[in-house]
PDB file of C-alpha atoms in Angstrom:
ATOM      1  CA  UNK A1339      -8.246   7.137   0.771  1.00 41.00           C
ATOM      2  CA  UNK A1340     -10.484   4.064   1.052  1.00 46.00           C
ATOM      3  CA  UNK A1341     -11.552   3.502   4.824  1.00 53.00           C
ATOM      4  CA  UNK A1342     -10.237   0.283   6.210  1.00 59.00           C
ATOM      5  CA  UNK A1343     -13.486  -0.878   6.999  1.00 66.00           C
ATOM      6  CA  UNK A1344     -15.326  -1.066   3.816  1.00 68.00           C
ATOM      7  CA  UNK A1345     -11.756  -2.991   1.765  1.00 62.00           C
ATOM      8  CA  UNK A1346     -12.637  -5.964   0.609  1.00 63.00           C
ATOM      9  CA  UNK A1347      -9.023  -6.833   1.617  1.00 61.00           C
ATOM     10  CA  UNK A1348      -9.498  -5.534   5.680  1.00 65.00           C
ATOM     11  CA  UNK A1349      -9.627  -9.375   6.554  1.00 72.00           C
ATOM     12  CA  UNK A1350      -6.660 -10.298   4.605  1.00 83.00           C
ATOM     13  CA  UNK A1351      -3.356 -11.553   6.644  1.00 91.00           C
ATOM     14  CA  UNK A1352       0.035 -11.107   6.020  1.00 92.00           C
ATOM     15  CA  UNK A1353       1.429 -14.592   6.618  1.00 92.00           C
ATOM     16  CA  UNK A1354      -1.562 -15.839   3.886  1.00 92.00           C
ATOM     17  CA  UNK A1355      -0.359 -13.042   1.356  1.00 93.00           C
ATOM     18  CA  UNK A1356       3.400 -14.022   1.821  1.00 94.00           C
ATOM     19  CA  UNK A1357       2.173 -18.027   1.337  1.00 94.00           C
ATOM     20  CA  UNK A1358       0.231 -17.165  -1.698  1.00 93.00           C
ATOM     21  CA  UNK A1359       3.287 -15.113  -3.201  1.00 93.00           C
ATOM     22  CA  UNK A1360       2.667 -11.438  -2.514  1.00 93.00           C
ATOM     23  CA  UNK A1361       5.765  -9.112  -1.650  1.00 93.00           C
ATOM     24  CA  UNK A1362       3.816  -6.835   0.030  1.00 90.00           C
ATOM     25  CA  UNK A1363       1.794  -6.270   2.259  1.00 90.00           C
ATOM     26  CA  UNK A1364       0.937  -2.498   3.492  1.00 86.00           C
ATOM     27  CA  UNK A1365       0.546  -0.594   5.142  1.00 83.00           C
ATOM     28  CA  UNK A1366       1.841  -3.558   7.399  1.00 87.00           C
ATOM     29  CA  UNK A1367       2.219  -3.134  11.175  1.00 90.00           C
ATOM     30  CA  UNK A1368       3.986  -5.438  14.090  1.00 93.00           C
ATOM     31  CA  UNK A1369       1.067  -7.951  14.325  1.00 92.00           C
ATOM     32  CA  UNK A1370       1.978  -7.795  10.873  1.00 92.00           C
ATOM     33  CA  UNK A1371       5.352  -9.084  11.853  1.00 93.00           C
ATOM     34  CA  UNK A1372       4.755 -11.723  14.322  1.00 94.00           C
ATOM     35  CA  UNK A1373       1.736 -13.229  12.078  1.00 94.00           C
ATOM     36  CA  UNK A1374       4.944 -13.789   9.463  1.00 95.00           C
ATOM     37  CA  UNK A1375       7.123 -15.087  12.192  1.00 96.00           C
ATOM     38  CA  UNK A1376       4.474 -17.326  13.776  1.00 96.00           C
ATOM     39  CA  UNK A1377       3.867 -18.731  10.292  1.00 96.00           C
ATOM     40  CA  UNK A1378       7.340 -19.513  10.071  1.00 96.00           C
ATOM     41  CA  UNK A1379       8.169 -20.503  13.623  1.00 97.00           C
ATOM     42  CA  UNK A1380       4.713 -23.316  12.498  1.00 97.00           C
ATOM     43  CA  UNK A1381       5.492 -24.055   9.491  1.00 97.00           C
ATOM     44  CA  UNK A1382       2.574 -22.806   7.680  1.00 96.00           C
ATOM     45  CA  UNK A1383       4.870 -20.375   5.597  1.00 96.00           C
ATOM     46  CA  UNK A1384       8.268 -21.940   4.261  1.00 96.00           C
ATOM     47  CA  UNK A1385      11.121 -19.804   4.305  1.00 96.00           C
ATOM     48  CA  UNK A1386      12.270 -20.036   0.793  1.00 97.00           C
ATOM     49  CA  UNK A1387       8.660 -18.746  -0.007  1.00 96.00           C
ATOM     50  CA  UNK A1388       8.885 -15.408   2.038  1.00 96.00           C
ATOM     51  CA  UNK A1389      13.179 -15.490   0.603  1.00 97.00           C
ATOM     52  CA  UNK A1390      11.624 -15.751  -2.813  1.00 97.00           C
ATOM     53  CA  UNK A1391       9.172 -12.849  -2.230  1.00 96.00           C
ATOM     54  CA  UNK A1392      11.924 -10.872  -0.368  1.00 96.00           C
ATOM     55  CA  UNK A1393      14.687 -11.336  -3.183  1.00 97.00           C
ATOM     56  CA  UNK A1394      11.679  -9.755  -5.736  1.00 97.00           C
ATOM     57  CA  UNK A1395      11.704  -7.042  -3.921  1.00 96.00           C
ATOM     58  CA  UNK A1396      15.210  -6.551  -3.226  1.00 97.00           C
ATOM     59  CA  UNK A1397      15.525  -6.928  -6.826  1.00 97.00           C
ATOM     60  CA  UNK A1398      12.679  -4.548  -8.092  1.00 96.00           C
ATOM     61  CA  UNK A1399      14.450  -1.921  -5.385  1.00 96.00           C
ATOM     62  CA  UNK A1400      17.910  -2.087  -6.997  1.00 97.00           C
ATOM     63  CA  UNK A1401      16.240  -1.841 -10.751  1.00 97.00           C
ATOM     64  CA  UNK A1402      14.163   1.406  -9.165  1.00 96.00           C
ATOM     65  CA  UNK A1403      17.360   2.921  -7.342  1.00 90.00           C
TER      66      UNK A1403
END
């Protein structure tokens, strides 16, 4: 396992990934959370972004299940 501190990706945040498309982010935490519900509460991430990225995942679960 890669240690946190030496990922190129330690800086990333998940309200950014969400905005730029990602469905993921892990291993994800609360701050986590609130930096997605901040973004939205803002405006900074749209909603039907983060229901787009959801519904990809809800999808890719259902295909996997």
């Amino acid at each position: 396992m890669m240690d946190s501190k030496n990922s190129i990706y330690r800086n990333s945040l998940s309200n950014e990934v969400a905005k730029a498309g990602g469905d993921l982010f892990m291993p994800g935490g609360k701050k986590d959370y609130e930096n997605v519900l901040n973004a939205l509460k803002a405006g900074t991430l749209d909603r039907k972004q983060l229901e787009i990225n959801a519904s990809r995942v809800i999808k890719m679960a259902a295909k996997l299940a």
